[in-house]
GROMACS .gro file of C-alpha atoms in nm:
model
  404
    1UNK     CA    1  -3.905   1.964   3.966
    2UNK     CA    2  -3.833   1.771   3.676
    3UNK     CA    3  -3.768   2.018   3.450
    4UNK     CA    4  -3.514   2.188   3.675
    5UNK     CA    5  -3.375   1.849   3.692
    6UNK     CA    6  -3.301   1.870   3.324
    7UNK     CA    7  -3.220   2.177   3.332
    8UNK     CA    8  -2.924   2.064   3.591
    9UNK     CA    9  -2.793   1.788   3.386
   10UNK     CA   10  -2.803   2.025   3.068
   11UNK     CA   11  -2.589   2.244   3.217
   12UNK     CA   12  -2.368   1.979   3.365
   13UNK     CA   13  -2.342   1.796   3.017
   14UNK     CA   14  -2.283   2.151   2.871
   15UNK     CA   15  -1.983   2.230   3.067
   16UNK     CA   16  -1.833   1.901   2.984
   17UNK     CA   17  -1.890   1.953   2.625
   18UNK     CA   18  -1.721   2.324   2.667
   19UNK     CA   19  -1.403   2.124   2.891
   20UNK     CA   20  -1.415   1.843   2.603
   21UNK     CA   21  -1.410   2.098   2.304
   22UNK     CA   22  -1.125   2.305   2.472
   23UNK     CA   23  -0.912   1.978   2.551
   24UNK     CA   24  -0.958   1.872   2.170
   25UNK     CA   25  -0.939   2.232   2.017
   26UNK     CA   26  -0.557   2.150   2.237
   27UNK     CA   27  -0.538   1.854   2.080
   28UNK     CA   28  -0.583   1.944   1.757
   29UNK     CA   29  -0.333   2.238   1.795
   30UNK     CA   30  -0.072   2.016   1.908
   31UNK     CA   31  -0.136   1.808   1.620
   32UNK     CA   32  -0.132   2.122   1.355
   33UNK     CA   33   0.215   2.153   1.558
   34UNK     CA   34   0.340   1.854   1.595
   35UNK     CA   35   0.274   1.814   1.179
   36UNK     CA   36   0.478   2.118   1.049
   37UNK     CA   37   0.746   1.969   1.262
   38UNK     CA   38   0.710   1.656   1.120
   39UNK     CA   39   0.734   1.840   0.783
   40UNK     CA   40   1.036   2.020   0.868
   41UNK     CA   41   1.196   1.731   1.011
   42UNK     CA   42   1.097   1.545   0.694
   43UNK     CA   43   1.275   1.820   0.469
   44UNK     CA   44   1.548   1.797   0.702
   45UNK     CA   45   1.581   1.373   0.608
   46UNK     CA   46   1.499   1.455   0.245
   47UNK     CA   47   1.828   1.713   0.291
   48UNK     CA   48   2.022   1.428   0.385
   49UNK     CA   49   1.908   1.167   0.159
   50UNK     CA   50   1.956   1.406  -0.122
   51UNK     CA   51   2.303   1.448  -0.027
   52UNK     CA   52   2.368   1.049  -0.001
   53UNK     CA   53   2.266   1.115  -0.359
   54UNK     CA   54   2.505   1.370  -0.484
   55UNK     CA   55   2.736   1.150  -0.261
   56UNK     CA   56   2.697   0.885  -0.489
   57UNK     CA   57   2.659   1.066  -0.808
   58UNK     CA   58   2.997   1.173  -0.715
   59UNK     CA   59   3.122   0.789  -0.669
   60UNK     CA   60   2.955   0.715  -1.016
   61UNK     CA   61   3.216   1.007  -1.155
   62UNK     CA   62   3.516   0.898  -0.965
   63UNK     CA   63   3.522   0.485  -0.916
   64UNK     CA   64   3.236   0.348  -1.171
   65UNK     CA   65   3.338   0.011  -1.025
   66UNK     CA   66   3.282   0.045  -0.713
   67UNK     CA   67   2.918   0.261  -0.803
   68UNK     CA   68   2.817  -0.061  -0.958
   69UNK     CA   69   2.926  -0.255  -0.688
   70UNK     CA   70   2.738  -0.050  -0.428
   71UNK     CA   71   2.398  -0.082  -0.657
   72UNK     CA   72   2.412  -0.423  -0.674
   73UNK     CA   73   2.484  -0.421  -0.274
   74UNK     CA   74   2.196  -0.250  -0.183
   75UNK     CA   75   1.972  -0.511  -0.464
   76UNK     CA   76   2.124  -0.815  -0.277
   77UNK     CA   77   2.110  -0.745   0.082
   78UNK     CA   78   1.907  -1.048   0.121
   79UNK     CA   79   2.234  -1.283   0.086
   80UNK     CA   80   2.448  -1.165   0.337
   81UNK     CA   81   2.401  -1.232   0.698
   82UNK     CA   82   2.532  -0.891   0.821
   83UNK     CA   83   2.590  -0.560   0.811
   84UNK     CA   84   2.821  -0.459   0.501
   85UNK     CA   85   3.005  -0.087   0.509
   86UNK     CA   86   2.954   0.056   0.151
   87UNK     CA   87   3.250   0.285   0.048
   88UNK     CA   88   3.362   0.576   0.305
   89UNK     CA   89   3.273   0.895   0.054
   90UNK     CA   90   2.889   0.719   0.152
   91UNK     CA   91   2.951   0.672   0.544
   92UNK     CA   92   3.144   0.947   0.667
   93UNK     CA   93   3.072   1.279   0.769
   94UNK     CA   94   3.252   1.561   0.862
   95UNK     CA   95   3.050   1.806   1.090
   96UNK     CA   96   3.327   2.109   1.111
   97UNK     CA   97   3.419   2.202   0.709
   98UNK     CA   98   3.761   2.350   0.805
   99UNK     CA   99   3.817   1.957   0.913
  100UNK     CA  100   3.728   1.825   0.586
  101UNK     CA  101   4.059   1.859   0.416
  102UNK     CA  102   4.248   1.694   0.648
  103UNK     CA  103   4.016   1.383   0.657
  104UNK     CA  104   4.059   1.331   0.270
  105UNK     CA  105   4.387   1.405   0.301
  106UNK     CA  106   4.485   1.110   0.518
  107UNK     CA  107   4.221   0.871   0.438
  108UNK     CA  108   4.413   0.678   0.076
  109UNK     CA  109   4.135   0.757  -0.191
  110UNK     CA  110   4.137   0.369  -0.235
  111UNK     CA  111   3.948   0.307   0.084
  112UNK     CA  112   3.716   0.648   0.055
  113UNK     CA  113   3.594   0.556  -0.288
  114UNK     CA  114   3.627   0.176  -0.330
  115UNK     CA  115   3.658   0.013   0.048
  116UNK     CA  116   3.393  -0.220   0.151
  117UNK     CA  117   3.376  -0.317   0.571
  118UNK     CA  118   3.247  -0.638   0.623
  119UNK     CA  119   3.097  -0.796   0.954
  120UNK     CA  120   3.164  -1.153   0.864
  121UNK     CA  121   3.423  -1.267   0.664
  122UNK     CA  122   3.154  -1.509   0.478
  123UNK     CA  123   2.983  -1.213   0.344
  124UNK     CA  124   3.320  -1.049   0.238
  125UNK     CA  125   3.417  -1.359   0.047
  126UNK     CA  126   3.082  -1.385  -0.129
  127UNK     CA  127   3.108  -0.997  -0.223
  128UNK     CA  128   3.457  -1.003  -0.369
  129UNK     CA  129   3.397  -1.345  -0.540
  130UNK     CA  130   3.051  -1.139  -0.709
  131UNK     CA  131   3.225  -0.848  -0.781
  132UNK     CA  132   3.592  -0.962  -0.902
  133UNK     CA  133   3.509  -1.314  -1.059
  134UNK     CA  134   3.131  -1.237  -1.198
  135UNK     CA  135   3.091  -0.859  -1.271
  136UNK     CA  136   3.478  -0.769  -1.278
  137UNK     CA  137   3.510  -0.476  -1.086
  138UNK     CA  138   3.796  -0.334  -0.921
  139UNK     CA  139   3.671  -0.304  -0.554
  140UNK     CA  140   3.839  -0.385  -0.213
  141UNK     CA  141   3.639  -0.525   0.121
  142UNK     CA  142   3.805  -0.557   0.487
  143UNK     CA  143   3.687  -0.704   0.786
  144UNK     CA  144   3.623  -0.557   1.065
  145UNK     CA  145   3.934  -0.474   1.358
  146UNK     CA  146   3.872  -0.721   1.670
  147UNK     CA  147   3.983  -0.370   1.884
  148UNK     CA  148   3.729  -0.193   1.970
  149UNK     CA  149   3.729   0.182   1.912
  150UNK     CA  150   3.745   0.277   2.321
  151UNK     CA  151   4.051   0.054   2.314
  152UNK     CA  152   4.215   0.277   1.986
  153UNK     CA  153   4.123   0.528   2.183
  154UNK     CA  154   4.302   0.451   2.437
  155UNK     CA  155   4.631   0.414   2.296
  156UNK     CA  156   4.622   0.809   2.238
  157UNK     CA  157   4.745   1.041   2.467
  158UNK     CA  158   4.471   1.269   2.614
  159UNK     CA  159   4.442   1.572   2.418
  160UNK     CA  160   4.483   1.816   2.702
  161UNK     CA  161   4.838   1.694   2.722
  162UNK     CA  162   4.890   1.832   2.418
  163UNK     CA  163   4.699   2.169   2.405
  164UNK     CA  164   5.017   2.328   2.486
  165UNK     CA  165   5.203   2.267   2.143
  166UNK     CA  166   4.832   2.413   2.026
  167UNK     CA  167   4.700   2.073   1.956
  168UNK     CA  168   4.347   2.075   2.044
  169UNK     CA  169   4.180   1.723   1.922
  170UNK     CA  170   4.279   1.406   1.670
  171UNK     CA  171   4.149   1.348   1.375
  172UNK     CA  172   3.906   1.064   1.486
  173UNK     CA  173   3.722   1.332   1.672
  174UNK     CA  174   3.634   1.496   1.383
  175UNK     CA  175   3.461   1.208   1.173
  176UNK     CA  176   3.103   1.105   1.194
  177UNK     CA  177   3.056   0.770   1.089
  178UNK     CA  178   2.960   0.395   1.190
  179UNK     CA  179   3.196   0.253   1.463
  180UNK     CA  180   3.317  -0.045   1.243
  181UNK     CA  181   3.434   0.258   0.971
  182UNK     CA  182   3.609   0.449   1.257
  183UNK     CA  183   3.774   0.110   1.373
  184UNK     CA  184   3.961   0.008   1.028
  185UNK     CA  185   4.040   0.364   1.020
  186UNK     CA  186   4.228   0.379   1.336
  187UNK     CA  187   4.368   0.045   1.268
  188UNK     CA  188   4.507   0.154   0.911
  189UNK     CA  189   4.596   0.511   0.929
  190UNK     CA  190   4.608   0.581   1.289
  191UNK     CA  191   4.329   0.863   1.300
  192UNK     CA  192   4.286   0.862   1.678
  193UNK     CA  193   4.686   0.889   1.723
  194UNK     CA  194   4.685   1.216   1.477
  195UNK     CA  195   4.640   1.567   1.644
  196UNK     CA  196   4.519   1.895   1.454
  197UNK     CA  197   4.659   2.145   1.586
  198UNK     CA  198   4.636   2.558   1.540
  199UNK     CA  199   4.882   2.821   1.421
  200UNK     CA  200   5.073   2.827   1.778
  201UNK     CA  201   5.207   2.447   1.706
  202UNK     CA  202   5.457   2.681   1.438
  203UNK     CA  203   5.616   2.802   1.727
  204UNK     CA  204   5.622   2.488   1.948
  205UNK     CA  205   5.830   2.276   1.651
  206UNK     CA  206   6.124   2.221   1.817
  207UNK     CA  207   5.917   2.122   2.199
  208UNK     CA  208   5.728   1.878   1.974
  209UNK     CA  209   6.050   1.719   1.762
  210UNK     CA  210   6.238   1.694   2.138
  211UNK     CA  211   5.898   1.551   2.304
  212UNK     CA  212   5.898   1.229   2.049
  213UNK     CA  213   5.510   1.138   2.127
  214UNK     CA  214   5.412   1.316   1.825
  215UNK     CA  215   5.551   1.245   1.496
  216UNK     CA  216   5.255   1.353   1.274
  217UNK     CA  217   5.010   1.612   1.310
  218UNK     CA  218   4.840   1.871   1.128
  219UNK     CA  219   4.829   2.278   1.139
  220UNK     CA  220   4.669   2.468   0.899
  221UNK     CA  221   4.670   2.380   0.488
  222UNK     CA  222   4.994   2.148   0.601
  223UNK     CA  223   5.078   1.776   0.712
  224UNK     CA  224   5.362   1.810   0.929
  225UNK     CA  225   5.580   1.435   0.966
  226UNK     CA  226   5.852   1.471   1.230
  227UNK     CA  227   6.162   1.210   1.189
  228UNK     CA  228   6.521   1.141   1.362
  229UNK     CA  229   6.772   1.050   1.132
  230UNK     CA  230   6.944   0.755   1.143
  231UNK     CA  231   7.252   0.829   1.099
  232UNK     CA  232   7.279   1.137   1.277
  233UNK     CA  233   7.009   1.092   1.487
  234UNK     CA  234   6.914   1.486   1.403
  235UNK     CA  235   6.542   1.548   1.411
  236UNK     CA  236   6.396   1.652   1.076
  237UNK     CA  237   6.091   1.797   0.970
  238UNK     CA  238   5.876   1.738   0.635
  239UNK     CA  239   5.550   1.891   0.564
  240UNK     CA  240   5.317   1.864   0.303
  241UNK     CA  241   5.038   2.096   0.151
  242UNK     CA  242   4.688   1.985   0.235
  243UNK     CA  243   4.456   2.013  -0.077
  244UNK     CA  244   4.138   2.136  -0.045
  245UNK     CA  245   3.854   1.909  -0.033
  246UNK     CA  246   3.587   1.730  -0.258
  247UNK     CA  247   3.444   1.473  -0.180
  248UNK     CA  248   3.323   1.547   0.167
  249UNK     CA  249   3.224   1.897   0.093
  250UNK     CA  250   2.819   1.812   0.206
  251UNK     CA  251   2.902   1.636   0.468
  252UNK     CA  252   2.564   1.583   0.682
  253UNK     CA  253   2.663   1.436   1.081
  254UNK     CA  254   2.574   1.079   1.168
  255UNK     CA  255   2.446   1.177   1.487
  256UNK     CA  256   2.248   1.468   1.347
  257UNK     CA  257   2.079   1.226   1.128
  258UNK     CA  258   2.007   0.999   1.410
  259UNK     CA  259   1.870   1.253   1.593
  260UNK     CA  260   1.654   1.364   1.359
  261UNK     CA  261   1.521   0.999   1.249
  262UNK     CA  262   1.458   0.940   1.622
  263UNK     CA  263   1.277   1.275   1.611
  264UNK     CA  264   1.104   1.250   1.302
  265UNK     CA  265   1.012   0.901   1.441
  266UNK     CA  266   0.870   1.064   1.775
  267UNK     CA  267   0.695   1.310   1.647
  268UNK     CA  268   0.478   1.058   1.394
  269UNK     CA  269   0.444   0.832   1.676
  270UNK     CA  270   0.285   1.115   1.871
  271UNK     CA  271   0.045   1.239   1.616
  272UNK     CA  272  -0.047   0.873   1.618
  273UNK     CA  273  -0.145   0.929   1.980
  274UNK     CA  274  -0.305   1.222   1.894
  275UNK     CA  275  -0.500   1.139   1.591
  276UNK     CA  276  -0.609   0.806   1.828
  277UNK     CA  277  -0.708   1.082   2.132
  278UNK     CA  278  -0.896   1.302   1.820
  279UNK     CA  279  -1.082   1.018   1.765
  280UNK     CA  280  -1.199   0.913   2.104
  281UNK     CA  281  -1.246   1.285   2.192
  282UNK     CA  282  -1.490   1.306   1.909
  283UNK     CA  283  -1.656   0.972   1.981
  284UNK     CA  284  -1.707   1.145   2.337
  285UNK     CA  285  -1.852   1.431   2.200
  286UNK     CA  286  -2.108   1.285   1.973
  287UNK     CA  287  -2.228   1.100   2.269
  288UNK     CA  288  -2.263   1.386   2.520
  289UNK     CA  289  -2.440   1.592   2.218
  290UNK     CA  290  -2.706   1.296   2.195
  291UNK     CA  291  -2.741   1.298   2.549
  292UNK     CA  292  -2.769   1.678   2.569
  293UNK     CA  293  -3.027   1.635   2.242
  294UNK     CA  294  -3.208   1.365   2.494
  295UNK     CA  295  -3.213   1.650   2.757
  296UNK     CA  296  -3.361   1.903   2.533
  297UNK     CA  297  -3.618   1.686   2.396
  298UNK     CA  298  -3.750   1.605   2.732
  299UNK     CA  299  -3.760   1.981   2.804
  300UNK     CA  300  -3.942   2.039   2.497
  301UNK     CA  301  -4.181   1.802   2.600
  302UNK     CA  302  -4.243   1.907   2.965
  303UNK     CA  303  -4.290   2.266   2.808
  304UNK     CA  304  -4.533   2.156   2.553
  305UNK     CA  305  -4.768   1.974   2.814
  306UNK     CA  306  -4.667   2.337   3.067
  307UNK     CA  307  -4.782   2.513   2.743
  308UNK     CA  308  -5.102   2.289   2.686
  309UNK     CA  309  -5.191   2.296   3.014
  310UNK     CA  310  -5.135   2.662   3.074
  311UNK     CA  311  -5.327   2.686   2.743
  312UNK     CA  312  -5.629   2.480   2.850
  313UNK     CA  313  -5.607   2.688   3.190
  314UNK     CA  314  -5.677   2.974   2.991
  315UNK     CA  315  -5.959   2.834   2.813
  316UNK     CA  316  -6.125   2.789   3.144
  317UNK     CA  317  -6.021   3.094   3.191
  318UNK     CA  318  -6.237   3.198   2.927
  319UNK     CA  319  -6.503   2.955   2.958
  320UNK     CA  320  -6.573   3.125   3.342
  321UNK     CA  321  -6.577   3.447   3.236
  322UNK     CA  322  -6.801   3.384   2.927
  323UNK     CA  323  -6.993   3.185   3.184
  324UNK     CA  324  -7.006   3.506   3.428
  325UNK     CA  325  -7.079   3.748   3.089
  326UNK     CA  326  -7.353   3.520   3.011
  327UNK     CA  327  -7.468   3.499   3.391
  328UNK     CA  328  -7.471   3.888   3.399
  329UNK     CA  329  -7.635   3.877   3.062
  330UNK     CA  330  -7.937   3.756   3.155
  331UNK     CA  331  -8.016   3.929   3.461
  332UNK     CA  332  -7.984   4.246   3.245
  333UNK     CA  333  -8.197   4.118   2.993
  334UNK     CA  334  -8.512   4.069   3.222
  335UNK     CA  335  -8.433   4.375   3.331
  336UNK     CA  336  -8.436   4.494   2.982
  337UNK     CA  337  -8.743   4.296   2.878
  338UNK     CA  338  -8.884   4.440   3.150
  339UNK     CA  339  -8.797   4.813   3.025
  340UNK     CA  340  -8.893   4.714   2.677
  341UNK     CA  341  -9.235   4.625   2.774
  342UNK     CA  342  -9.279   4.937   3.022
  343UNK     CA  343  -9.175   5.084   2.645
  344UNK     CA  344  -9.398   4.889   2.463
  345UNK     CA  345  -9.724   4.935   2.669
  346UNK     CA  346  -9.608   5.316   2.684
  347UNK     CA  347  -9.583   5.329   2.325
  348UNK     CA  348  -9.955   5.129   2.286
  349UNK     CA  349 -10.082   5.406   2.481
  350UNK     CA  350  -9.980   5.667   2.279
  351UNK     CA  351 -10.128   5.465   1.966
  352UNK     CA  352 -10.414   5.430   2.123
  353UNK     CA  353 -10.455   5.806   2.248
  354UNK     CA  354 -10.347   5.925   1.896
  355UNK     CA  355 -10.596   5.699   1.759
  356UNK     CA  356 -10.873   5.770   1.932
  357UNK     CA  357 -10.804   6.160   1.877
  358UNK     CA  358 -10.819   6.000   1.500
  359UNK     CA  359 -11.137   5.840   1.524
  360UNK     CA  360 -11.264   6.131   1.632
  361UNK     CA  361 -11.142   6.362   1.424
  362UNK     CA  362 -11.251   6.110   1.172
  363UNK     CA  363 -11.587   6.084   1.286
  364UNK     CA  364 -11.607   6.477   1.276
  365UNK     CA  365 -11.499   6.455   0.914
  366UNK     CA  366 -11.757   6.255   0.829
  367UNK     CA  367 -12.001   6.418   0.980
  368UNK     CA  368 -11.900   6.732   0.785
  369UNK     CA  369 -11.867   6.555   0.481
  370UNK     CA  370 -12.267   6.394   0.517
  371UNK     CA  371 -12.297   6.794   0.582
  372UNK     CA  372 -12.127   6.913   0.291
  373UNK     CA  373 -12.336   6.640   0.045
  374UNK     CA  374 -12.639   6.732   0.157
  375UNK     CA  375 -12.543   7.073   0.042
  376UNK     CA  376 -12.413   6.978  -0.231
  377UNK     CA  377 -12.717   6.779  -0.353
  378UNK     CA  378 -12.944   7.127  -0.245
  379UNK     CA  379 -12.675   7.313  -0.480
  380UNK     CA  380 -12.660   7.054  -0.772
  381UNK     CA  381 -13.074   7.044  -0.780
  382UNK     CA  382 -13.076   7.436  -0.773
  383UNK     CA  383 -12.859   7.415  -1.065
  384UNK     CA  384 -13.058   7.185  -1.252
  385UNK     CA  385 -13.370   7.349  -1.171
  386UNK     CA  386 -13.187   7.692  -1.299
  387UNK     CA  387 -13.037   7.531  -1.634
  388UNK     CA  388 -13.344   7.422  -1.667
  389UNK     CA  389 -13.521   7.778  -1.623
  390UNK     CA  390 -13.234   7.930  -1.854
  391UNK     CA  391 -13.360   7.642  -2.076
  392UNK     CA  392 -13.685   7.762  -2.094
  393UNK     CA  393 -13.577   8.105  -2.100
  394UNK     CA  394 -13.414   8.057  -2.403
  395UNK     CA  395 -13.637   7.896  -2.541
  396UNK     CA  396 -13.859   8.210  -2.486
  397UNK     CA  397 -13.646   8.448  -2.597
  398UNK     CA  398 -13.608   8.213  -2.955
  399UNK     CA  399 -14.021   8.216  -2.994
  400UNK     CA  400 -14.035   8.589  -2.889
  401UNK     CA  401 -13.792   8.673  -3.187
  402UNK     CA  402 -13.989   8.444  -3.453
  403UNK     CA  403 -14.254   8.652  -3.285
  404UNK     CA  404 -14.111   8.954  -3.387
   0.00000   0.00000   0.00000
């Protein structure tokens, strides 16, 4: 009963060792996942980074002043008490390239390359003092518009008002940057008031000049400035050729590499869960595996004392049947003493009968023997009497030829 017992909560702990293992094998998939995303993300950043960069290898090249001036921002932070814009070729993007031109076309190359946003004017008057005064470069700084950028936008017409001249968004919309950029932007060059439009706005000149909402926009590789004269009061048209970009030429979108901070961000903070659930997972396991090594030792000792005592069963076992061997034994043996003796006496009989035939064979032997002496004693004497008469006889025969 015990043993089965064991035998139960082996199998129960083995299951949940097999439902464990399976939930951490998942575990550590996701985190195999979750860290080649986190790699890719990470290349993704370095992307980015890299071209903030190029960005400002290209600033170096183009405005040394204001690539010193951004160095010794980003040295200094510490003594400002907010946020301070470095130059626009570092903060805006541009996610569609055929926009790109028309962005660096309107924004003056003063404020892309040397423009400096300040939060607080306290910080923009410690920065120029720095820069003009102490290190004198040639930079600019601005504070920020009080307007906010829903308000700019809001001065705009909406854009589907104008999708019939072939307009089909403003400038503004194009740009990826931080709001307080976007803000002096609309402020100083009117960005959110400035349509792009597409090859039909050729057609729709005259409609726009009569319209009068629109006196700038842009359509293909031109700026297009619509004006009334003066004097006449005769509508005239100027337009402009739009060069093509290069300074904005890698751009990399704001929100792109928000999302993809926020992601990368995610993604670490869930392997973090992950490696923490690893961990507990394996603490979980290494106590169910000393449980299930409790389980089996116990079975190992209820079969060694099923094995001794089966084993000392068997040597009673053996012990009775020796005992009934031995039993049997020695009835057979007075039975076989028994026989032996019948033998024995048989055998003493014969002995006896043979030597008694012996004895008197023996005796008869003898008898001849005494028999044959005597005769022999008759026979030696009749020799010795007849030597003795061929004795004399010789002795005769010698005195009978000295007689002669």
């Amino acid at each position: 009963a015990e043993w089965n017992k064991l035998e139960e909560e082996r199998k129960k702990i083995s299951e949940q060792q097999a439902q464990m293992s399976n939930k951490h094998q998942q575990v550590i998939d996701e985190m195999r996942r979750i860290q080649q995303d986190i790699q890719i993300k990470q290349r993704e950043l370095d992307h980015i980074n890299n071209v903030q960069e190029t960005r400002l290898a290209k600033l170096q090249h183009q405005n040394l002043d204001a690539w010193k001036a951004v160095k010794w921002l980003r040295q200094n932070k510490m003594l400002f008490q907010k946020t301070i814009y470095e130059p626009m070729i570092l903060s805006l993007n541009v996610n569609d390239p055929n926009m790109m031109k028309y962005v660096e076309f309107i924004i003056p190359k003063r404020d892309l390359l040397a423009m400096f946003i300040f939060e607080d004017t306290d910080d923009m008057e410690l920065f120029i003092k720095e820069c003009h005064e102490k290190q004198k470069l040639v930079v600019h700084g601005s504070a920020i518009p009080s307007m906010s950028l829903e308000e700019f936008r809001r001065e705009s017409m909406p854009i589907r008002d104008l999708k019939k001249y072939g307009m089909f968004q403003y400038v503004l919309d194009t740009i990826q940057g931080p709001d307080s950029i976007l803000r002096y932007l609309c402020q100083t060059i009117k960005i959110h008031t400035l349509p792009i439009a597409n090859e039909a706005a050729m057609v729709h000149i005259d409609d726009i000049t009569k319209d009068g909402r629109i006196r700038r926009f842009f359509v293909k590789n031109f700026f297009y400035t619509l004006s009334i004269s003066y004097y006449t009061n005769e509508p005239s048209t100027t337009n402009v050729h739009v060069q093509k970009e290069k300074y904005l030429t890698d751009s990399v979108s704001h929100d792109r590499k928000q999302k993809i901070e926020q992601e990368h961000a995610q993604m670490k903070g869930r392997y973090t869960e992950l490696q923490k659930s690893q961990q507990t997972f394996e603490k979980d396991q290494t106590s169910l595996s000393r449980q299930l090594d409790d389980v089996k030792a116990r079975k190992i000792a209820i079969n060694d004392k099923r094995n001794m005592k089966a084993k000392l069963e068997r040597k009673i076992e053996e012990k009775k049947h020796t005992l009934t061997m031995y039993q049997r034994k020695q009835i057979d043996i007075e039975k076989e003493e028994k026989l032996a003796h019948e033998k024995e006496m048989k055998i003493h009989e014969d002995k006896m009968h043979k030597l008694s035939v012996q004895v008197k064979e023996l005796e008869n032997f003898n008898q001849k023997c005494s028999t044959m002496l005597i005769d022999s004693g008759r026979v030696a004497l009749a020799r010795q009497q007849h030597l003795k008469a061929d004795g004399k006889l010789e002795t005769y025969n010698e005195e009978l030829t000295q007689l002669k």
